[in-house]
Short mmCIF file of C-alpha atoms and ligand atoms in Angstrom, two decimals:
data_model
loop_
_atom_site.label_atom_id
_atom_site.label_comp_id
_atom_site.label_asym_id
_atom_site.label_seq_id
_atom_site.Cartn_x
_atom_site.Cartn_y
_atom_site.Cartn_z
CA UNK G 1286 28.43 1.95 -9.07
CA UNK G 1287 30.23 0.02 -6.32
CA UNK G 1288 30.91 3.31 -4.52
CA UNK G 1289 27.21 4.12 -4.67
CA UNK G 1290 26.28 0.73 -3.22
CA UNK G 1291 28.83 1.20 -0.44
CA UNK G 1292 27.44 4.64 0.38
CA UNK G 1293 23.91 3.20 0.33
CA UNK G 1294 24.85 0.44 2.79
CA UNK G 1295 26.50 2.95 5.14
CA UNK G 1296 23.55 5.33 5.03
CA UNK G 1297 21.03 2.55 5.61
CA UNK G 1298 22.96 1.18 8.60
CA UNK G 1299 23.25 4.64 10.13
CA UNK G 1300 19.56 5.36 9.65
CA UNK G 1301 18.74 2.03 11.25
CA UNK G 1302 20.82 2.97 14.27
CA UNK G 1303 19.37 6.49 14.51
CA UNK G 1304 15.90 5.01 14.31
CA UNK G 1305 16.50 2.95 17.46
CA UNK G 1306 17.15 6.15 19.41
CA UNK G 1307 14.20 7.88 17.80
CA UNK G 1308 11.96 4.94 18.64
CA UNK G 1309 12.97 5.28 22.31
CA UNK G 1310 12.25 9.04 22.11
CA UNK G 1311 8.77 8.36 20.80
CA UNK G 1312 8.07 5.91 23.64
CA UNK G 1313 9.34 8.44 26.22
CA UNK G 1314 7.32 11.20 24.65
CA UNK G 1315 4.21 9.03 24.65
CA UNK G 1316 4.83 8.32 28.31
CA UNK G 1317 5.43 12.02 29.01
CA UNK G 1318 2.09 12.99 27.54
CA UNK G 1319 0.05 10.15 29.04
CA UNK G 1320 0.97 8.76 32.47
CA UNK G 1321 4.21 10.49 33.49
CA UNK G 1322 3.61 12.21 36.87
CA UNK G 1323 4.08 16.03 36.88
CA UNK G 1324 7.26 15.99 38.95
CA UNK G 1325 8.83 13.32 36.73
CA UNK G 1326 8.35 15.34 33.57
CA UNK G 1327 11.46 17.46 33.61
CA UNK G 1328 13.84 14.52 34.01
CA UNK G 1329 11.89 12.55 31.43
CA UNK G 1330 12.32 15.49 29.07
CA UNK G 1331 16.06 15.58 29.68
CA UNK G 1332 16.46 11.86 28.87
CA UNK G 1333 14.43 12.43 25.74
CA UNK G 1334 16.65 15.35 24.71
CA UNK G 1335 19.76 13.22 25.33
CA UNK G 1336 18.54 10.30 23.20
CA UNK G 1337 17.29 12.59 20.48
CA UNK G 1338 20.73 14.16 20.34
CA UNK G 1339 22.33 10.71 19.97
CA UNK G 1340 20.20 10.16 16.87
CA UNK G 1341 21.04 13.66 15.68
CA UNK G 1342 24.78 13.01 16.02
CA UNK G 1343 24.54 9.90 13.85
CA UNK G 1344 22.84 11.63 10.94
CA UNK G 1345 24.90 14.81 11.30
CA UNK G 1346 28.31 13.14 11.43
CA UNK G 1347 30.62 14.34 8.69
CA UNK G 1348 30.91 10.77 7.34
CA UNK G 1349 27.14 10.38 7.11
CA UNK G 1350 26.71 13.71 5.36
CA UNK G 1351 29.50 12.89 2.91
CA UNK G 1352 27.87 9.56 2.06
CA UNK G 1353 24.29 10.81 1.79
CA UNK G 1354 25.38 13.76 -0.37
CA UNK G 1355 27.29 11.30 -2.55
CA UNK G 1356 24.10 9.27 -2.87
CA UNK G 1357 22.15 12.37 -3.77
CA UNK G 1358 24.61 13.27 -6.51
CA UNK G 1359 24.52 9.70 -7.85
CA UNK G 1360 20.80 9.18 -7.29
CA UNK G 1361 20.25 8.17 -10.91
CA UNK G 1362 22.04 4.93 -10.12
CA UNK G 1363 19.55 4.12 -7.35
CA UNK G 1364 16.21 2.37 -7.53
CA UNK G 1365 13.20 4.73 -7.29
CA UNK G 1366 12.48 4.44 -3.55
CA UNK G 1367 16.15 4.85 -2.67
CA UNK G 1368 16.16 7.92 -4.90
CA UNK G 1369 13.32 9.33 -2.80
CA UNK G 1370 15.27 8.53 0.36
CA UNK G 1371 18.33 10.33 -1.05
CA UNK G 1372 16.23 13.36 -1.94
CA UNK G 1373 14.64 13.46 1.52
CA UNK G 1374 18.06 13.20 3.19
CA UNK G 1375 19.40 15.98 1.01
CA UNK G 1376 16.45 18.20 1.96
CA UNK G 1377 17.07 17.45 5.64
CA UNK G 1378 20.72 18.22 5.19
CA UNK G 1379 19.98 21.62 3.68
CA UNK G 1380 17.42 22.35 6.38
CA UNK G 1381 19.71 21.67 9.30
CA UNK G 1382 23.23 21.89 7.95
CA UNK G 1383 23.96 24.96 10.06
CA UNK G 1384 22.49 23.54 13.27
CA UNK G 1385 25.20 22.21 15.59
CA UNK G 1386 24.56 19.29 17.98
CA UNK G 1387 24.88 21.75 20.88
CA UNK G 1388 22.24 24.06 19.41
CA UNK G 1389 20.04 21.07 18.61
CA UNK G 1390 20.20 19.99 22.25
CA UNK G 1391 19.32 23.52 23.32
CA UNK G 1392 16.26 23.42 21.05
CA UNK G 1393 15.09 20.13 22.61
CA UNK G 1394 15.55 21.50 26.12
CA UNK G 1395 13.62 24.67 25.30
CA UNK G 1396 10.74 22.69 23.81
CA UNK G 1397 10.65 20.22 26.69
CA UNK G 1398 10.69 22.96 29.33
CA UNK G 1399 8.14 24.89 27.36
CA UNK G 1400 5.80 21.89 27.29
CA UNK G 1401 6.01 21.54 31.08
CA UNK G 1402 5.41 25.28 31.51
CA UNK G 1403 2.42 25.13 29.18
CA UNK G 1404 0.89 22.25 31.18
CA UNK G 1405 1.30 24.21 34.42
CA UNK G 1406 0.13 27.51 32.92
CA UNK G 1407 -2.97 25.92 31.42
CA UNK G 1408 -3.80 24.18 34.66
CA UNK G 1409 -3.50 27.48 36.55
CA UNK G 1410 -5.03 29.41 33.62
CA UNK G 1411 -2.13 31.83 34.01
CA UNK G 1412 -0.51 33.05 30.77
CA UNK G 1413 2.42 34.65 32.65
CA UNK G 1414 3.67 31.13 33.57
CA UNK G 1415 4.03 30.27 29.88
CA UNK G 1416 5.02 33.62 28.32
CA UNK G 1417 8.81 33.41 29.01
CA UNK G 1418 8.99 29.94 27.42
CA UNK G 1419 6.81 31.02 24.52
CA UNK G 1420 9.21 33.86 23.80
CA UNK G 1421 12.12 31.40 23.80
CA UNK G 1422 10.25 29.12 21.40
CA UNK G 1423 9.54 32.04 19.06
CA UNK G 1424 13.16 33.19 19.18
CA UNK G 1425 14.49 29.71 18.57
CA UNK G 1426 12.14 29.29 15.61
CA UNK G 1427 13.42 32.59 14.16
CA UNK G 1428 16.99 31.51 14.80
CA UNK G 1429 16.43 28.19 12.99
CA UNK G 1430 14.92 30.06 10.04
CA UNK G 1431 17.85 32.50 9.91
CA UNK G 1432 20.34 29.62 9.84
CA UNK G 1433 18.90 28.22 6.62
CA UNK G 1434 20.80 28.67 3.37
CA UNK G 1435 17.52 28.92 1.53
CA UNK G 1436 16.07 32.41 1.71
CA UNK G 1437 12.33 33.01 1.88
CA UNK G 1438 10.23 36.09 1.07
CA UNK G 1439 8.90 36.02 4.66
CA UNK G 1440 10.21 34.18 7.75
CA UNK G 1441 6.82 32.47 8.12
CA UNK G 1442 7.21 31.02 4.60
CA UNK G 1443 10.00 28.81 5.97
CA UNK G 1444 7.59 27.35 8.53
CA UNK G 1445 4.82 26.86 5.95
CA UNK G 1446 7.31 25.05 3.73
CA UNK G 1447 8.39 22.88 6.64
CA UNK G 1448 4.88 21.56 7.28
CA UNK G 1449 3.51 21.69 3.73
CA UNK G 1450 6.39 21.42 1.29
CA UNK G 1451 6.03 23.75 -1.68
CA UNK G 1452 3.41 26.05 -0.12
CA UNK G 1453 3.90 29.69 0.84
CA UNK G 1454 2.13 32.44 2.79
CA UNK G 1455 0.84 33.67 -0.57
CA UNK G 1456 -0.86 30.28 -1.19
CA UNK G 1457 -2.33 30.32 2.30
CA UNK G 1458 -3.52 33.92 2.08
CA UNK G 1459 -5.36 33.02 -1.11
CA UNK G 1460 -6.78 29.89 0.49
CA UNK G 1461 -7.98 31.60 3.69
CA UNK G 1462 -9.35 34.59 1.81
CA UNK G 1463 -11.53 32.23 -0.24
CA UNK G 1464 -12.65 30.59 3.02
CA UNK G 1465 -13.53 33.95 4.57
CA UNK G 1466 -15.42 35.08 1.49
CA UNK G 1467 -17.73 32.06 1.67
CA UNK G 1468 -17.84 31.26 5.36
CA UNK G 1469 -18.38 34.70 6.92
CA UNK G 1470 -21.71 35.24 5.12
CA UNK G 1471 -22.68 31.58 5.64
CA UNK G 1472 -22.12 31.84 9.41
CA UNK G 1473 -24.16 35.09 9.48
CA UNK G 1474 -27.09 33.36 7.76
CA UNK G 1475 -26.91 30.44 10.15
CA UNK G 1476 -26.85 32.57 13.29
CA UNK G 1477 -29.80 34.55 11.91
CA UNK G 1478 -31.79 31.44 10.99
CA UNK G 1479 -34.77 30.49 13.14
CA UNK G 1480 -34.12 26.76 12.84
CA UNK G 1481 -34.06 25.28 16.33
CA UNK G 1482 -31.58 22.45 16.79
CA UNK G 1483 -31.81 20.35 19.91
CA UNK G 1484 -28.47 20.06 21.69
CA UNK G 1485 -29.53 19.54 25.32
CA UNK G 1486 -28.66 15.82 25.20
CA UNK G 1487 -25.04 16.45 24.17
CA UNK G 1488 -24.07 17.41 27.72
CA UNK G 1489 -25.73 14.45 29.41
CA UNK G 1490 -23.55 12.40 31.71
CA UNK G 1491 -22.16 9.29 30.05
CA UNK G 1492 -20.12 7.05 32.39
CA UNK G 1493 -16.49 6.80 31.32
CA UNK G 1494 -16.59 2.99 31.25
CA UNK G 1495 -19.27 3.08 28.56
CA UNK G 1496 -17.37 5.68 26.58
CA UNK G 1497 -14.25 3.50 26.75
CA UNK G 1498 -16.09 0.49 25.40
CA UNK G 1499 -17.50 2.70 22.63
CA UNK G 1500 -13.97 3.89 21.71
CA UNK G 1501 -12.82 0.31 21.16
CA UNK G 1502 -15.92 -0.41 19.09
CA UNK G 1503 -15.38 2.67 16.89
CA UNK G 1504 -11.71 1.96 16.27
CA UNK G 1505 -12.50 -1.63 15.25
CA UNK G 1506 -15.32 -0.41 13.04
CA UNK G 1507 -13.16 1.95 11.00
CA UNK G 1508 -10.50 -0.74 10.53
CA UNK G 1509 -7.93 -0.06 13.28
CA UNK G 1510 -5.76 -3.13 13.98
CA UNK G 1511 -5.51 -3.67 17.75
CA UNK G 1512 -2.68 -6.18 17.34
CA UNK G 1513 -0.58 -3.32 15.92
CA UNK G 1514 -1.84 -0.40 17.97
CA UNK G 1515 -3.19 0.75 21.32
CA UNK G 1516 -5.28 3.52 22.87
CA UNK G 1517 -4.93 5.44 26.13
CA UNK G 1518 -5.80 8.87 27.55
CA UNK G 1519 -4.03 12.24 27.57
CA UNK G 1520 -4.73 15.94 28.10
CA UNK G 1521 -4.35 16.87 24.43
CA UNK G 1522 -5.06 13.88 22.15
CA UNK G 1523 -2.57 12.86 19.46
CA UNK G 1524 -1.42 9.77 17.57
CA UNK G 1525 2.14 8.51 17.38
CA UNK G 1526 3.39 5.95 14.88
CA UNK G 1527 6.10 4.26 16.94
CA UNK G 1528 6.89 1.74 14.23
CA UNK G 1529 5.36 -0.20 11.39
CA UNK G 1530 3.54 -2.44 13.85
CA UNK G 1531 2.76 0.03 16.61
CA UNK G 1532 0.40 3.00 16.17
CA UNK G 1533 -0.58 4.67 19.45
CA UNK G 1534 -3.85 6.56 19.68
CA UNK G 1535 -4.85 8.80 22.59
CA UNK G 1536 -8.13 10.37 23.61
CA UNK G 1537 -9.64 12.44 26.42
CA UNK G 1538 -12.91 11.48 28.15
CA UNK G 1539 -15.37 14.07 29.37
CA UNK G 1540 -18.28 12.71 31.35
CA UNK G 1541 -20.54 15.53 30.12
CA UNK G 1542 -19.47 15.56 26.47
CA UNK G 1543 -19.56 12.12 24.90
CA UNK G 1544 -19.21 13.36 21.30
CA UNK G 1545 -15.84 14.87 22.15
CA UNK G 1546 -14.40 11.38 22.61
CA UNK G 1547 -16.47 9.96 19.73
CA UNK G 1548 -14.88 12.29 17.18
CA UNK G 1549 -11.46 12.37 18.83
CA UNK G 1550 -11.22 8.59 18.59
CA UNK G 1551 -12.24 8.58 14.92
CA UNK G 1552 -9.89 11.49 14.14
CA UNK G 1553 -6.89 9.89 15.84
CA UNK G 1554 -7.97 6.50 14.48
CA UNK G 1555 -7.75 8.05 11.01
CA UNK G 1556 -4.14 9.08 11.64
CA UNK G 1557 -3.45 5.55 12.86
CA UNK G 1558 -5.04 3.96 9.77
CA UNK G 1559 -2.43 5.71 7.66
CA UNK G 1560 0.35 4.54 9.98
CA UNK G 1561 -0.93 0.96 9.82
CA UNK G 1562 -1.61 0.90 6.08
CA UNK G 1563 1.12 2.90 4.41
CA UNK G 1564 3.28 0.78 2.06
CA UNK G 1565 5.73 -1.50 3.92
CA UNK G 1566 8.40 -0.58 1.34
CA UNK G 1567 8.24 3.00 2.62
CA UNK G 1568 9.56 1.73 5.97
CA UNK G 1569 12.20 -0.38 4.23
CA UNK G 1570 13.48 2.73 2.46
CA UNK G 1571 13.20 5.10 5.45
CA UNK G 1572 10.65 7.36 3.75
CA UNK G 1573 7.71 6.46 6.02
CA UNK G 1574 7.72 9.94 7.58
CA UNK G 1575 7.79 11.83 4.30
CA UNK G 1576 4.05 12.57 4.31
CA UNK G 1577 3.24 16.24 4.96
CA UNK G 1578 1.25 17.31 8.01
CA UNK G 1579 -1.59 18.64 5.87
CA UNK G 1580 -1.84 15.30 4.10
CA UNK G 1581 -1.87 13.44 7.43
CA UNK G 1582 -4.55 15.79 8.79
CA UNK G 1583 -6.57 15.33 5.61
CA UNK G 1584 -6.85 11.63 6.44
CA UNK G 1585 -7.80 12.03 10.10
CA UNK G 1586 -10.32 14.73 9.26
CA UNK G 1587 -11.69 12.66 6.40
CA UNK G 1588 -12.67 9.90 8.84
CA UNK G 1589 -13.78 12.32 11.55
CA UNK G 1590 -15.78 14.83 9.53
CA UNK G 1591 -16.54 13.62 6.07
CA UNK G 1592 -17.44 10.08 7.16
CA UNK G 1593 -18.38 10.11 10.84
CA UNK G 1594 -20.41 13.35 10.88
CA UNK G 1595 -22.34 12.43 7.72
CA UNK G 1596 -26.08 11.76 7.69
CA UNK G 1597 -25.51 8.26 6.25
CA UNK G 1598 -23.08 7.24 8.98
CA UNK G 1599 -25.28 8.63 11.76
CA UNK G 1600 -28.14 6.47 10.45
CA UNK G 1601 -25.85 3.47 10.97
CA UNK G 1602 -24.42 4.69 14.29
CA UNK G 1603 -27.71 5.75 15.89
CA UNK G 1604 -28.84 2.24 16.92
CA UNK G 1605 -25.31 1.54 18.18
CA UNK G 1606 -25.40 4.69 20.32
CA UNK G 1607 -28.70 3.46 21.76
CA UNK G 1608 -27.15 0.06 22.36
CA UNK G 1609 -24.09 1.44 24.19
CA UNK G 1610 -25.80 4.32 26.04
CA UNK G 1611 -29.50 3.36 25.59
CA UNK G 1612 -31.14 4.64 28.76
CA UNK G 1613 -29.30 7.95 28.41
CA UNK G 1614 -30.45 8.92 24.89
CA UNK G 1615 -33.72 6.98 24.67
CA UNK G 1616 -35.73 10.17 24.00
CA UNK G 1617 -33.46 11.41 21.17
CA UNK G 1618 -34.43 10.61 17.57
CA UNK G 1619 -31.98 9.76 14.80
CA UNK G 1620 -32.59 13.10 13.08
CA UNK G 1621 -32.09 14.97 16.36
CA UNK G 1622 -28.84 13.08 16.89
CA UNK G 1623 -27.56 14.05 13.42
CA UNK G 1624 -28.59 17.68 13.81
CA UNK G 1625 -27.26 17.99 17.37
CA UNK G 1626 -23.88 16.55 16.39
CA UNK G 1627 -23.63 19.01 13.50
CA UNK G 1628 -25.12 22.10 15.15
CA UNK G 1629 -23.18 25.29 14.43
CA UNK G 1630 -22.33 27.30 17.51
CA UNK G 1631 -19.45 29.77 17.73
CA UNK G 1632 -17.37 28.53 20.64
CA UNK G 1633 -14.02 29.17 22.29
CA UNK G 1634 -12.32 25.77 22.12
CA UNK G 1635 -10.94 24.74 18.74
CA UNK G 1636 -11.03 20.99 19.34
CA UNK G 1637 -14.69 21.12 20.33
CA UNK G 1638 -15.75 23.30 17.39
CA UNK G 1639 -18.22 22.26 14.71
CA UNK G 1640 -16.95 21.75 11.17
CA UNK G 1641 -17.98 25.21 10.00
CA UNK G 1642 -16.66 27.45 12.77
CA UNK G 1643 -13.53 25.28 13.00
CA UNK G 1644 -11.99 27.06 10.03
CA UNK G 1645 -12.27 30.39 11.90
CA UNK G 1646 -10.23 28.96 14.78
CA UNK G 1647 -7.52 28.18 12.23
CA UNK G 1648 -7.75 31.58 10.52
CA UNK G 1649 -7.25 33.21 13.95
CA UNK G 1650 -4.16 31.10 14.68
CA UNK G 1651 -2.80 31.68 11.17
CA UNK G 1652 -3.12 35.45 11.56
CA UNK G 1653 -1.61 35.30 15.07
CA UNK G 1654 1.35 33.24 13.88
CA UNK G 1655 2.06 35.63 11.02
CA UNK G 1656 2.10 38.48 13.56
CA UNK G 1657 4.33 36.54 15.96
CA UNK G 1658 6.84 35.38 13.34
CA UNK G 1659 6.80 38.02 10.60
CA UNK G 1660 6.06 41.07 12.78
CA UNK G 1661 7.61 39.87 16.06
CA UNK G 1662 4.48 40.96 17.94
CA UNK G 1663 5.23 41.47 21.69
CA UNK G 1664 4.61 38.23 23.59
CA UNK G 1665 2.76 39.98 26.43
CA UNK G 1666 0.23 41.48 23.97
CA UNK G 1667 -0.76 38.11 22.52
CA UNK G 1668 -3.67 37.26 24.86
CA UNK G 1669 -5.32 40.59 24.05
CA UNK G 1670 -4.84 40.06 20.29
CA UNK G 1671 -6.19 36.55 20.61
CA UNK G 1672 -9.32 37.75 22.38
CA UNK G 1673 -9.88 40.53 19.84
CA UNK G 1674 -9.78 38.06 16.97
CA UNK G 1675 -12.29 35.74 18.66
CA UNK G 1676 -14.61 38.68 19.01
CA UNK G 1677 -14.07 39.73 15.39
CA UNK G 1678 -14.62 36.33 13.76
CA UNK G 1679 -16.85 34.45 16.17
CA UNK G 1680 -18.47 37.21 18.23
CA UNK G 1681 -17.33 35.71 21.54
CA UNK G 1682 -14.53 36.49 23.95
CA UNK G 1683 -12.61 34.12 26.24
CA UNK G 1684 -12.92 34.91 29.93
CA UNK G 1685 -9.84 32.93 30.95
CA UNK G 1686 -6.46 32.15 29.37
CA UNK G 1687 -7.25 28.45 29.67
CA UNK G 1688 -10.18 28.78 27.27
CA UNK G 1689 -8.21 31.31 25.21
CA UNK G 1690 -4.59 31.44 24.22
CA UNK G 1691 -3.46 28.56 26.47
CA UNK G 1692 -5.85 25.96 25.07
CA UNK G 1693 -3.50 24.35 22.51
CA UNK G 1694 -0.22 22.55 23.14
CA UNK G 1695 1.24 23.37 19.69
CA UNK G 1696 3.09 26.60 20.43
CA UNK G 1697 5.15 24.88 23.10
CA UNK G 1698 7.16 23.34 20.26
CA UNK G 1699 7.00 25.93 17.50
CA UNK G 1700 4.77 27.59 14.95
CA UNK G 1701 3.24 26.66 11.61
CA UNK G 1702 1.23 23.53 12.37
CA UNK G 1703 -2.34 24.82 12.60
CA UNK G 1704 -2.84 25.70 8.96
CA UNK G 1705 -2.35 22.04 8.02
CA UNK G 1706 -5.74 21.26 9.61
CA UNK G 1707 -7.53 23.59 7.21
CA UNK G 1708 -5.51 22.53 4.17
CA UNK G 1709 -6.30 18.92 5.11
CA UNK G 1710 -10.03 19.66 4.89
CA UNK G 1711 -9.54 20.94 1.35
CA UNK G 1712 -7.53 17.89 0.27
CA UNK G 1713 -10.04 15.39 1.60
CA UNK G 1714 -12.97 17.21 0.01
CA UNK G 1715 -11.17 16.79 -3.31
CA UNK G 1716 -10.39 13.10 -2.94
CA UNK G 1717 -13.79 12.23 -1.52
CA UNK G 1718 -15.38 13.63 -4.69
CA UNK G 1719 -13.05 11.38 -6.66
CA UNK G 1720 -13.83 8.37 -4.45
CA UNK G 1721 -17.55 8.93 -5.01
CA UNK G 1722 -17.05 8.39 -8.76
CA UNK G 1723 -15.96 4.85 -7.94
CA UNK G 1724 -17.71 3.88 -4.70
CA UNK G 1725 -21.21 4.31 -3.32
CA UNK G 1726 -19.82 5.97 -0.19
CA UNK G 1727 -23.21 6.90 1.31
CA UNK G 1728 -24.47 3.32 1.00
CA UNK G 1729 -21.31 1.92 2.58
CA UNK G 1730 -21.55 4.37 5.50
CA UNK G 1731 -25.22 3.59 6.06
CA UNK G 1732 -24.31 -0.08 6.67
CA UNK G 1733 -21.08 0.71 8.54
CA UNK G 1734 -18.90 -1.01 5.95
CA UNK G 1735 -15.52 0.76 6.00
CA UNK G 1736 -13.49 -1.96 4.28
CA UNK G 1737 -13.98 -0.75 0.65
CA UNK G 1738 -13.33 2.86 1.74
CA UNK G 1739 -10.16 1.85 3.60
CA UNK G 1740 -8.98 -0.11 0.55
CA UNK G 1741 -9.57 2.88 -1.71
CA UNK G 1742 -7.66 5.10 0.70
CA UNK G 1743 -4.80 2.62 0.81
CA UNK G 1744 -4.62 2.32 -2.96
CA UNK G 1745 -5.06 5.99 -3.90
CA UNK G 1746 -4.31 8.21 -0.92
CA UNK G 1747 -1.80 6.29 1.26
CA UNK G 1748 0.21 4.68 -1.57
CA UNK G 1749 1.79 7.91 -2.78
CA UNK G 1750 1.61 10.03 0.39
CA UNK G 1751 5.28 9.55 1.29
CA UNK G 1752 6.41 9.68 -2.30
CA UNK G 1753 5.05 12.93 -3.72
CA UNK G 1754 5.02 16.53 -2.49
CA UNK G 1755 1.50 17.76 -1.55
CA UNK G 1756 0.58 19.61 -4.74
CA UNK G 1757 1.63 16.68 -6.97
CA UNK G 1758 0.08 14.15 -4.63
CA UNK G 1759 -3.42 15.69 -4.71
CA UNK G 1760 -3.21 16.16 -8.46
CA UNK G 1761 -2.15 12.52 -8.86
CA UNK G 1762 -5.23 11.33 -6.92
CA UNK G 1763 -7.82 13.68 -8.39
CA UNK G 1764 -6.37 14.88 -11.70
CA UNK G 1765 -6.93 18.48 -10.50
CA UNK G 1766 -4.92 21.35 -9.02
CA UNK G 1767 -5.32 22.09 -5.30
CA UNK G 1768 -8.43 24.16 -4.65
CA UNK G 1769 -10.62 25.12 -1.65
CA UNK G 1770 -13.74 24.94 -3.88
CA UNK G 1771 -14.78 21.34 -3.09
CA UNK G 1772 -14.49 21.96 0.64
CA UNK G 1773 -16.43 25.24 0.55
CA UNK G 1774 -19.17 23.81 -1.71
CA UNK G 1775 -19.54 20.91 0.70
CA UNK G 1776 -19.95 23.25 3.70
CA UNK G 1777 -22.46 25.46 1.91
CA UNK G 1778 -24.55 22.46 0.79
CA UNK G 1779 -24.45 20.69 4.14
CA UNK G 1780 -25.31 23.68 6.30
CA UNK G 1781 -27.84 25.19 3.90
CA UNK G 1782 -29.78 21.93 4.13
CA UNK G 1783 -29.36 21.68 7.90
CA UNK G 1784 -30.48 25.28 8.55
CA UNK G 1785 -33.06 25.51 5.70
CA UNK G 1786 -31.15 28.41 4.13
CA UNK G 1787 -32.13 29.85 0.77
ZN1 LIG N 2914 -4.88 15.33 13.79
#
């Protein structure tokens, strides 16, 4: 008992120390992706790699591992949240026990260089500037997988498990096959429909200053706490929880595409709401990062798609849009605004896609990643494969690498992330149906009252997110096993109504 308490004290102190380095890494990374000048990036990346390795050394020291493994073996003597911490540390230990500090530093350097190369390649729309780094990232991912004690049926399974604990390629194949079965015919019907949706106003010029003011308004509206968070701009928007009182949101403004920022801000704001409202005890017990990526994405996409793109919310937002941008959209009706925002149009850029075609962007990346990781597809053939898949699923073909394979930052630091976006859509469809049994969600959205929705999320969705693996978590909230059905039914209903489909 005393030994266990001693081990606990040592582990907690070490984690506290490692967290200071990690905090600094997050700040540097935030800087790197927001205002760091291009020529400062490489050095910034090196400092980041150095600090990250300091944290790594603390939690990989033989003393730390001895103590945390002792805790894991004696976890029954710990209180429940410390038990979860011990389990998470044990999982981490197994995942990286064969990774040396030197190899870890090499990984950081590869990822940092690869990020810089990606930025330059995208800017020049030249895949050859990124390809050598991409190959290194792929090889390092395969190396990391091969170093694991745990053996998987397929190498890609290890990556799936990393982002969505307990899931496999088999689960995802089943999930995406169900999506294809419903969405391919639905998209065909929509493209064949003669419903005309007005979208001309979506590309009207909206001055950046007005968009900025609107961003602040939207974040406040959904419940973002500006005393514990901030917003700035970046090339590829993301959110970073720097600490329990500091959630950083980023966005990207396009003068000719105001809805891009509108939905980016609400999406990233959704991520930040979790960071700001997860249980404080989760921080105290170092389990505040236990949430899976799919669960995190379910929350951001819940606010972005299920709430903000809904008819009820647009009826609330329409007068606000007129207020902020009045002279620009004076000739657009509320119904036209709703329809325009939700129009389905196969397009090349994932982040600008509508809710329906979005899933195809993920299916394409999922199939590409399986080829890259499981089949070791040649790196120089990837742009061609990418373009073929866009033609197959969406009937369009990128003309440049920038609007094709170079559009996303993700592959500069590894593979396996994209599928979490699609899984997230399925989770939130399930918990929204549950929420609707208890709250009049449509009514609340139509008056712009997010407080009861946020409270429900905090109580049901956030409370257990760090404490349960994904499959148990969604079952705990909804009482049901994970299924794509709610998500697919929602899409069919929404778009059948919008396009007057039979
Ligand atoms: Zn996200």
